[in-house]
Amino acid sequence: MRTTDGGQLTELRLTYDGALDIRAMSRALVSDHKRQLIEEDLRRQFEERGIELYFGREGRNGYQDGQFYKQFSELLALAMNANVHTMIAQLAPVVCPIYCQLKKEKKLSSEGFQLAVSVADALVAARMQIPVPVAQIAVYVVKNHVLDHCCSCEGGAAT
């Protein structure tokens, strides 16, 4: 992504201003096998607590009342975050100086989009093979404060 490329900047801005498609990102960033293991483990936990995974219309709980899927989504988000963290840790030396400067000046909330642009540029420059749009990963990194965990420059959380 180049900051002069209007189309990609427009996509990044729309993603930054809108909602992230976490479900699609998790399908790309968490393997089918890992998703299956997480779901089976959660199902086992529900059964151990005596909660039926009932598919009918009346007296439903587990799957149909949203409790199961809410917890499943939270577990997928944790797995996805670990993958994104691993990906971004490689780019930290490139984007952390910008992040630390914005954090030091207390401008992260107002200029987070610029940080997202920098993360996207770094992802493209590193030619990372990521299965979801660079814009979504860049915005996810900024909005979920992923750099807090891997930044090691002055003012970063890792110092």
XYZ file of N, CA, C and O in Angstrom:
636
model
N 0.852 -1.180 0.000
C 0.000 0.000 0.000
C 0.887 1.228 0.000
O 1.803 1.326 0.790
N 0.609 2.161 -0.850
C 1.303 3.438 -0.853
C 0.306 4.492 -0.406
O -0.858 4.457 -0.774
N 0.786 5.449 0.364
C -0.121 6.480 0.857
C -0.668 7.333 -0.279
O -1.641 8.039 -0.094
N -0.069 7.255 -1.459
C -0.575 8.012 -2.605
C -1.623 7.228 -3.372
O -2.256 7.753 -4.265
N -1.798 5.973 -3.057
C -2.780 5.157 -3.759
C -4.160 5.423 -3.173
O -4.517 4.887 -2.120
N -4.929 6.236 -3.859
C -6.236 6.660 -3.365
C -7.197 5.528 -3.090
O -7.928 5.550 -2.111
N -7.213 4.506 -3.951
C -8.131 3.386 -3.775
C -7.859 2.615 -2.496
O -8.781 2.272 -1.750
N -6.588 2.354 -2.228
C -6.261 1.610 -1.013
C -6.457 2.461 0.233
O -6.859 1.957 1.271
N -6.175 3.741 0.127
C -6.446 4.623 1.265
C -7.940 4.695 1.552
O -8.356 4.718 2.707
N -8.746 4.715 0.497
C -10.200 4.737 0.671
C -10.666 3.462 1.360
O -11.465 3.512 2.303
N -10.136 2.302 0.923
C -10.493 1.029 1.562
C -10.087 1.026 3.034
O -10.853 0.606 3.902
N -8.892 1.521 3.310
C -8.415 1.567 4.687
C -9.285 2.490 5.532
O -9.649 2.159 6.661
N -9.653 3.634 4.973
C -10.504 4.585 5.709
C -11.873 3.972 5.992
O -12.394 4.094 7.104
N -12.470 3.313 5.004
C -13.776 2.677 5.208
C -13.698 1.600 6.286
O -14.581 1.479 7.130
N -12.631 0.820 6.256
C -12.457 -0.225 7.264
C -12.256 0.397 8.638
O -12.820 -0.058 9.628
N -11.463 1.454 8.691
C -11.167 2.107 9.975
C -12.423 2.746 10.565
O -12.674 2.651 11.767
N -13.224 3.371 9.721
C -14.435 4.047 10.199
C -15.595 3.083 10.430
O -16.513 3.379 11.176
N -15.557 1.936 9.764
C -16.653 0.977 9.871
C -16.366 -0.124 10.875
O -15.543 0.027 11.771
N -17.063 -1.224 10.708
C -16.891 -2.366 11.597
C -15.993 -3.400 10.927
O -16.065 -3.602 9.719
N -15.145 -4.021 11.723
C -14.296 -5.085 11.196
C -15.090 -6.380 11.101
O -15.915 -6.665 11.964
N -14.817 -7.147 10.081
C -15.469 -8.437 9.934
C -14.628 -9.485 10.669
O -13.826 -10.196 10.076
N -14.804 -9.529 11.982
C -14.014 -10.417 12.833
C -14.264 -11.877 12.473
O -13.349 -12.691 12.475
N -15.512 -12.226 12.131
C -15.819 -13.621 11.792
C -15.013 -14.068 10.570
O -14.405 -15.130 10.570
N -14.989 -13.239 9.523
C -14.227 -13.593 8.323
C -12.735 -13.641 8.631
O -12.019 -14.518 8.153
N -12.260 -12.702 9.445
C -10.850 -12.696 9.808
C -10.492 -13.954 10.585
O -9.442 -14.550 10.360
N -11.362 -14.374 11.500
C -11.051 -15.564 12.290
C -11.037 -16.809 11.413
O -10.245 -17.720 11.637
N -11.907 -16.845 10.402
C -11.896 -18.003 9.491
C -10.576 -18.078 8.729
O -10.095 -19.160 8.416
N -9.994 -16.931 8.450
C -8.734 -16.915 7.714
C -7.528 -17.095 8.629
O -6.544 -17.712 8.245
N -7.592 -16.567 9.838
C -6.427 -16.551 10.714
C -6.367 -17.701 11.712
O -5.361 -17.868 12.391
N -7.440 -18.467 11.826
C -7.450 -19.624 12.726
C -7.752 -20.848 11.863
O -8.764 -20.880 11.166
N -6.882 -21.840 11.914
C -7.049 -23.022 11.060
C -8.346 -23.753 11.397
O -8.852 -23.670 12.515
N -8.858 -24.485 10.411
C -10.075 -25.271 10.630
C -9.886 -26.258 11.773
O -10.790 -26.465 12.581
N -8.703 -26.857 11.837
C -8.420 -27.819 12.910
C -8.486 -27.139 14.278
O -9.092 -27.662 15.215
N -7.867 -25.970 14.389
C -7.872 -25.226 15.661
C -9.294 -24.809 16.028
O -9.701 -24.905 17.184
N -10.065 -24.356 15.036
C -11.462 -23.982 15.286
C -12.242 -25.179 15.808
O -13.025 -25.056 16.754
N -12.015 -26.335 15.207
C -12.719 -27.551 15.619
C -12.334 -27.935 17.049
O -13.202 -28.293 17.850
N -11.048 -27.842 17.379
C -10.601 -28.162 18.740
C -11.232 -27.218 19.765
O -11.670 -27.653 20.836
N -11.277 -25.939 19.441
C -11.877 -24.954 20.344
C -13.350 -25.261 20.545
O -13.861 -25.257 21.669
N -14.056 -25.551 19.443
C -15.492 -25.838 19.531
C -15.749 -27.117 20.340
O -16.647 -27.151 21.187
N -14.962 -28.161 20.101
C -15.146 -29.415 20.837
C -14.885 -29.224 22.333
O -15.606 -29.768 23.180
N -13.847 -28.460 22.661
C -13.536 -28.209 24.068
C -14.658 -27.426 24.733
O -15.071 -27.727 25.855
N -15.191 -26.426 24.038
C -16.288 -25.641 24.599
C -17.544 -26.489 24.756
O -18.236 -26.403 25.784
N -17.820 -27.325 23.781
C -18.984 -28.226 23.861
C -18.851 -29.141 25.091
O -19.800 -29.336 25.848
N -17.640 -29.670 25.310
C -17.394 -30.528 26.469
C -17.643 -29.766 27.774
O -18.268 -30.276 28.694
N -17.199 -28.522 27.827
C -17.419 -27.702 29.025
C -18.912 -27.487 29.277
O -19.361 -27.537 30.417
N -19.658 -27.246 28.222
C -21.107 -27.066 28.360
C -21.750 -28.336 28.899
O -22.589 -28.291 29.791
N -21.366 -29.477 28.342
C -21.940 -30.754 28.778
C -21.598 -31.045 30.243
O -22.431 -31.537 30.996
N -20.363 -30.733 30.659
C -19.946 -30.949 32.044
C -20.758 -30.091 33.011
O -20.956 -30.469 34.166
N -21.209 -28.944 32.542
C -22.047 -28.071 33.387
C -23.521 -28.431 33.285
O -24.365 -27.767 33.881
N -23.822 -29.452 32.505
C -25.209 -29.891 32.382
C -26.050 -29.034 31.462
O -27.282 -29.053 31.530
N -25.419 -28.280 30.602
C -26.162 -27.435 29.653
C -26.340 -28.217 28.364
O -25.375 -28.618 27.722
N -27.602 -28.459 28.000
C -27.875 -29.182 26.762
C -27.615 -28.274 25.563
O -27.956 -27.101 25.574
N -27.029 -28.871 24.553
C -26.861 -28.152 23.297
C -28.056 -28.529 22.431
O -28.006 -29.385 21.568
N -29.178 -27.866 22.702
C -30.473 -28.229 22.151
C -30.763 -27.398 20.914
O -30.578 -26.185 20.917
N -31.250 -28.044 19.867
C -31.509 -27.344 18.610
C -32.971 -26.968 18.406
O -33.298 -26.334 17.437
N -33.865 -27.376 19.308
C -35.290 -27.126 19.123
C -35.673 -25.683 19.377
O -34.868 -24.860 19.791
N -36.948 -25.365 19.155
C -37.427 -23.992 19.317
C -37.777 -23.665 20.767
O -37.679 -22.534 21.189
N -38.218 -24.650 21.534
C -38.644 -24.397 22.905
C -37.573 -24.873 23.888
O -36.916 -25.869 23.671
N -37.427 -24.150 24.989
C -36.501 -24.546 26.032
C -35.061 -24.643 25.569
O -34.270 -25.401 26.100
N -34.726 -23.842 24.594
C -33.393 -23.965 24.009
C -32.329 -23.294 24.885
O -32.598 -22.306 25.566
N -31.175 -23.840 24.868
C -30.024 -23.201 25.492
C -28.773 -23.717 24.789
O -28.861 -24.530 23.887
N -27.627 -23.227 25.192
C -26.410 -23.651 24.501
C -26.267 -22.951 23.172
O -26.033 -21.763 23.131
N -26.425 -23.681 22.083
C -26.253 -23.098 20.761
C -27.232 -21.968 20.477
O -26.858 -20.877 20.103
N -28.525 -22.251 20.624
C -29.533 -21.358 20.078
C -29.735 -20.064 20.842
O -30.192 -19.088 20.283
N -29.384 -20.034 22.139
C -29.614 -18.780 22.857
C -28.436 -17.822 22.724
O -28.442 -16.748 23.294
N -27.434 -18.239 21.999
C -26.302 -17.359 21.741
C -25.174 -17.498 22.745
O -24.075 -17.012 22.509
N -25.425 -18.153 23.875
C -24.400 -18.282 24.906
C -23.187 -19.049 24.380
O -22.047 -18.641 24.571
N -23.432 -20.154 23.707
C -22.348 -20.970 23.164
C -21.552 -20.171 22.136
O -20.324 -20.111 22.193
N -22.260 -19.545 21.191
C -21.560 -18.824 20.131
C -20.838 -17.591 20.645
O -19.797 -17.219 20.117
N -21.374 -16.974 21.686
C -20.685 -15.824 22.280
C -19.343 -16.278 22.852
O -18.306 -15.666 22.605
N -19.355 -17.366 23.601
C -18.109 -17.868 24.174
C -17.172 -18.392 23.086
O -15.956 -18.205 23.169
N -17.739 -19.027 22.080
C -16.939 -19.532 20.966
C -16.244 -18.373 20.251
O -15.049 -18.440 19.943
N -16.975 -17.293 20.025
C -16.398 -16.119 19.367
C -15.268 -15.517 20.189
O -14.251 -15.082 19.654
N -15.449 -15.476 21.505
C -14.408 -14.933 22.378
C -13.137 -15.781 22.309
O -12.025 -15.250 22.262
N -13.302 -17.110 22.292
C -12.147 -17.998 22.195
C -11.458 -17.871 20.839
O -10.227 -17.878 20.749
N -12.257 -17.731 19.765
C -11.673 -17.529 18.439
C -10.898 -16.209 18.375
O -9.843 -16.130 17.762
N -11.446 -15.180 19.018
C -10.770 -13.882 19.030
C -9.410 -13.991 19.721
O -8.428 -13.382 19.282
N -9.344 -14.775 20.808
C -8.062 -14.972 21.488
C -7.065 -15.682 20.574
O -5.891 -15.307 20.506
N -7.526 -16.726 19.881
C -6.652 -17.464 18.963
C -6.204 -16.567 17.813
O -5.036 -16.582 17.402
N -7.124 -15.767 17.299
C -6.812 -14.872 16.202
C -5.808 -13.811 16.652
O -4.852 -13.487 15.935
N -6.005 -13.286 17.858
C -5.113 -12.256 18.377
C -3.681 -12.784 18.494
O -2.730 -12.065 18.214
N -3.536 -14.049 18.894
C -2.201 -14.636 18.993
C -1.533 -14.673 17.622
O -0.339 -14.369 17.500
N -2.286 -15.008 16.585
C -1.725 -15.044 15.229
C -1.353 -13.652 14.731
O -0.307 -13.465 14.123
N -2.214 -12.683 14.997
C -1.932 -11.307 14.568
C -0.723 -10.775 15.329
O 0.150 -10.117 14.754
N -0.644 -11.084 16.614
C 0.488 -10.638 17.438
C 1.803 -11.168 16.868
O 2.781 -10.429 16.737
N 1.812 -12.447 16.491
C 3.009 -13.056 15.907
C 3.403 -12.359 14.610
O 4.578 -12.084 14.358
N 2.406 -12.044 13.798
C 2.635 -11.384 12.518
C 3.193 -9.971 12.724
O 4.157 -9.564 12.072
N 2.606 -9.237 13.652
C 2.982 -7.844 13.870
C 4.311 -7.721 14.602
O 5.048 -6.755 14.405
N 4.644 -8.693 15.446
C 5.910 -8.646 16.191
C 7.096 -8.491 15.238
O 8.075 -7.817 15.563
N 6.991 -9.093 14.053
C 8.069 -8.980 13.061
C 8.199 -7.555 12.520
O 9.266 -7.149 12.080
N 7.089 -6.822 12.540
C 7.081 -5.469 11.977
C 7.258 -4.384 13.036
O 7.345 -3.205 12.702
N 7.302 -4.778 14.290
C 7.354 -3.806 15.388
C 8.469 -2.769 15.223
O 8.228 -1.579 15.438
N 9.679 -3.169 14.846
C 10.728 -2.145 14.708
C 10.389 -1.048 13.701
O 10.859 0.075 13.829
N 9.550 -1.366 12.728
C 9.186 -0.388 11.704
C 8.086 0.549 12.184
O 8.158 1.761 11.969
N 7.057 -0.005 12.844
C 5.893 0.814 13.195
C 5.918 1.349 14.629
O 5.211 2.298 14.936
N 6.732 0.765 15.498
C 6.737 1.213 16.893
C 7.175 2.666 17.088
O 6.621 3.355 17.940
N 8.161 3.160 16.350
C 8.509 4.578 16.551
C 7.316 5.524 16.315
O 7.120 6.474 17.070
N 6.517 5.230 15.294
C 5.336 6.053 15.025
C 4.330 5.886 16.162
O 3.787 6.860 16.686
N 4.114 4.638 16.561
C 3.189 4.328 17.648
C 3.614 5.033 18.939
O 2.798 5.682 19.599
N 4.894 4.915 19.284
C 5.380 5.513 20.533
C 5.256 7.036 20.518
O 4.922 7.645 21.546
N 5.529 7.638 19.368
C 5.415 9.097 19.267
C 3.960 9.536 19.464
O 3.680 10.472 20.217
N 3.014 8.838 18.798
C 1.597 9.178 18.948
C 1.136 8.949 20.393
O 0.363 9.746 20.939
N 1.611 7.880 20.995
C 1.228 7.573 22.377
C 1.779 8.631 23.340
O 1.075 9.104 24.228
N 3.040 9.004 23.128
C 3.683 10.014 23.972
C 2.957 11.356 23.880
O 2.775 12.053 24.873
N 2.516 11.692 22.673
C 1.817 12.963 22.451
C 0.314 12.863 22.731
O -0.414 13.821 22.526
N -0.133 11.673 23.184
C -1.546 11.411 23.477
C -2.439 11.706 22.266
O -3.501 12.304 22.378
N -1.975 11.260 21.099
C -2.713 11.476 19.856
C -3.197 10.178 19.225
O -3.638 10.178 18.078
N -3.105 9.059 19.953
C -3.503 7.779 19.360
C -4.960 7.779 18.917
O -5.293 7.283 17.857
N -5.838 8.342 19.759
C -7.260 8.308 19.406
C -7.572 9.212 18.214
O -8.404 8.871 17.373
N -6.884 10.339 18.108
C -7.178 11.253 17.009
C -6.413 10.921 15.730
O -6.864 11.254 14.641
N -5.265 10.275 15.853
C -4.456 10.004 14.667
C -4.187 8.512 14.470
O -3.214 8.133 13.832
N -5.066 7.689 15.015
C -4.916 6.249 14.870
C -4.947 5.792 13.426
O -4.309 4.798 13.068
N -5.677 6.516 12.592
C -5.737 6.149 11.175
C -4.355 6.219 10.544
O -3.983 5.340 9.758
N -3.572 7.230 10.901
C -2.213 7.338 10.364
C -1.371 6.141 10.776
O -0.560 5.635 10.013
N -1.566 5.675 12.004
C -0.859 4.491 12.467
C -1.307 3.267 11.667
O -0.483 2.440 11.279
N -2.613 3.161 11.390
C -3.124 2.051 10.584
C -2.504 2.069 9.190
O -2.167 1.019 8.629
N -2.333 3.252 8.621
C -1.687 3.378 7.307
C -0.251 2.867 7.391
O 0.219 2.125 6.530
N 0.445 3.239 8.467
C 1.833 2.795 8.638
C 1.926 1.283 8.783
O 2.816 0.646 8.209
N 1.009 0.692 9.550
C 0.994 -0.762 9.719
C 0.718 -1.433 8.376
O 1.379 -2.410 7.999
N -0.247 -0.909 7.635
C -0.571 -1.479 6.318
C 0.622 -1.375 5.378
O 0.946 -2.330 4.659
N 1.290 -0.229 5.377
C 2.490 -0.061 4.548
C 3.550 -1.089 4.910
O 4.182 -1.685 4.041
N 3.750 -1.294 6.210
C 4.760 -2.253 6.667
C 4.393 -3.676 6.260
O 5.260 -4.458 5.847
N 3.108 -4.028 6.365
C 2.662 -5.366 5.960
C 2.923 -5.607 4.475
O 3.389 -6.667 4.072
N 2.617 -4.598 3.665
C 2.820 -4.731 2.222
C 4.314 -4.761 1.891
O 4.779 -5.590 1.109
N 5.092 -3.882 2.533
C 6.528 -3.827 2.263
C 7.217 -5.139 2.651
O 8.157 -5.580 1.981
N 6.731 -5.773 3.721
C 7.317 -7.037 4.169
C 6.830 -8.212 3.332
O 7.279 -9.335 3.517
N 5.893 -7.944 2.424
C 5.310 -8.979 1.565
C 4.801 -10.156 2.378
O 5.044 -11.310 2.053
N 4.106 -9.811 3.463
C 3.540 -10.837 4.332
C 2.432 -11.558 3.565
O 1.615 -10.928 2.911
N 2.425 -12.858 3.646
C 1.378 -13.655 3.016
C 0.236 -13.791 4.016
O 0.219 -14.706 4.829
N -0.683 -12.844 3.987
C -1.808 -12.892 4.916
C -3.081 -13.159 4.137
O -3.275 -12.626 3.052
N -3.954 -14.010 4.710
C -5.140 -14.452 3.973
C -6.332 -13.508 4.050
O -7.382 -13.817 3.538
N -6.208 -12.382 4.710
C -7.289 -11.399 4.777
C -6.726 -10.061 4.316
O -5.512 -9.872 4.303
N -7.580 -9.130 3.937
C -7.089 -7.843 3.447
C -6.172 -7.135 4.448
O -6.417 -7.142 5.651
N -5.124 -6.561 3.909
C -4.154 -5.829 4.721
C -4.864 -4.746 5.538
O -4.528 -4.519 6.701
N -5.850 -4.093 4.946
C -6.566 -3.027 5.648
C -7.194 -3.550 6.941
O -7.116 -2.906 7.981
N -7.807 -4.734 6.879
C -8.441 -5.279 8.077
C -7.424 -5.595 9.162
O -7.650 -5.312 10.336
N -6.294 -6.174 8.784
C -5.265 -6.488 9.767
C -4.723 -5.199 10.377
O -4.563 -5.092 11.600
N -4.433 -4.208 9.551
C -3.881 -2.945 10.044
C -4.838 -2.270 11.025
O -4.429 -1.797 12.092
N -6.110 -2.232 10.679
C -7.103 -1.607 11.553
C -7.266 -2.419 12.837
O -7.353 -1.863 13.930
N -7.280 -3.736 12.710
C -7.390 -4.604 13.893
C -6.241 -4.333 14.863
O -6.439 -4.220 16.066
N -5.027 -4.193 14.318
C -3.842 -3.943 15.144
C -3.999 -2.644 15.925
O -3.702 -2.581 17.116
N -4.481 -1.608 15.250
C -4.617 -0.298 15.909
C -5.762 -0.311 16.915
O -5.594 0.084 18.070
N -6.927 -0.787 16.501
C -8.099 -0.735 17.373
C -8.004 -1.669 18.572
O -8.630 -1.425 19.596
N -7.218 -2.743 18.454
C -7.085 -3.691 19.562
C -5.762 -3.529 20.308
O -5.387 -4.391 21.089
N -5.059 -2.455 20.053
C -3.839 -2.096 20.783
C -2.810 -3.223 20.787
O -2.145 -3.472 21.788
N -2.664 -3.903 19.657
C -1.716 -5.016 19.552
C -0.289 -4.534 19.777
O 0.531 -5.246 20.367
N 0.010 -3.311 19.356
C 1.374 -2.798 19.517
C 1.757 -2.605 20.981
O 2.938 -2.572 21.306
N 0.777 -2.499 21.859
C 1.088 -2.394 23.291
C 1.895 -3.597 23.767
O 2.675 -3.494 24.703
N 1.688 -4.736 23.120
C 2.305 -5.976 23.579
C 3.635 -6.299 22.913
O 4.359 -7.167 23.388
N 3.948 -5.631 21.815
C 5.193 -5.996 21.135
C 6.123 -4.819 20.896
O 7.217 -4.999 20.370
N 5.742 -3.642 21.299
C 6.568 -2.475 21.084
C 7.639 -2.413 22.177
O 7.341 -2.529 23.355
N 8.883 -2.228 21.770
C 9.968 -2.200 22.749
C 10.746 -0.878 22.728
O 11.768 -0.772 23.369
N 10.248 0.097 21.995
C 10.957 1.381 21.976
C 10.549 2.198 23.209
O 9.653 1.828 23.953
N 11.211 3.295 23.394
C 10.938 4.139 24.568
C 9.477 4.561 24.560
O 8.960 5.044 23.569
N 8.799 4.348 25.660
C 7.393 4.705 25.761
C 6.457 3.555 25.437
O 5.263 3.643 25.633
N 7.001 2.435 24.902
C 6.186 1.260 24.614
C 5.956 0.450 25.862
O 6.633 0.595 26.872
N 4.971 -0.456 25.823
C 4.600 -1.234 26.998
C 5.651 -2.261 27.373
O 5.725 -2.679 28.511
N 6.465 -2.690 26.411
C 7.405 -3.762 26.684
C 8.663 -3.274 27.387
O 9.509 -4.049 27.757
N 8.821 -1.979 27.574
C 10.017 -1.471 28.241
C 9.833 -1.454 29.726
O 8.799 -1.503 30.269
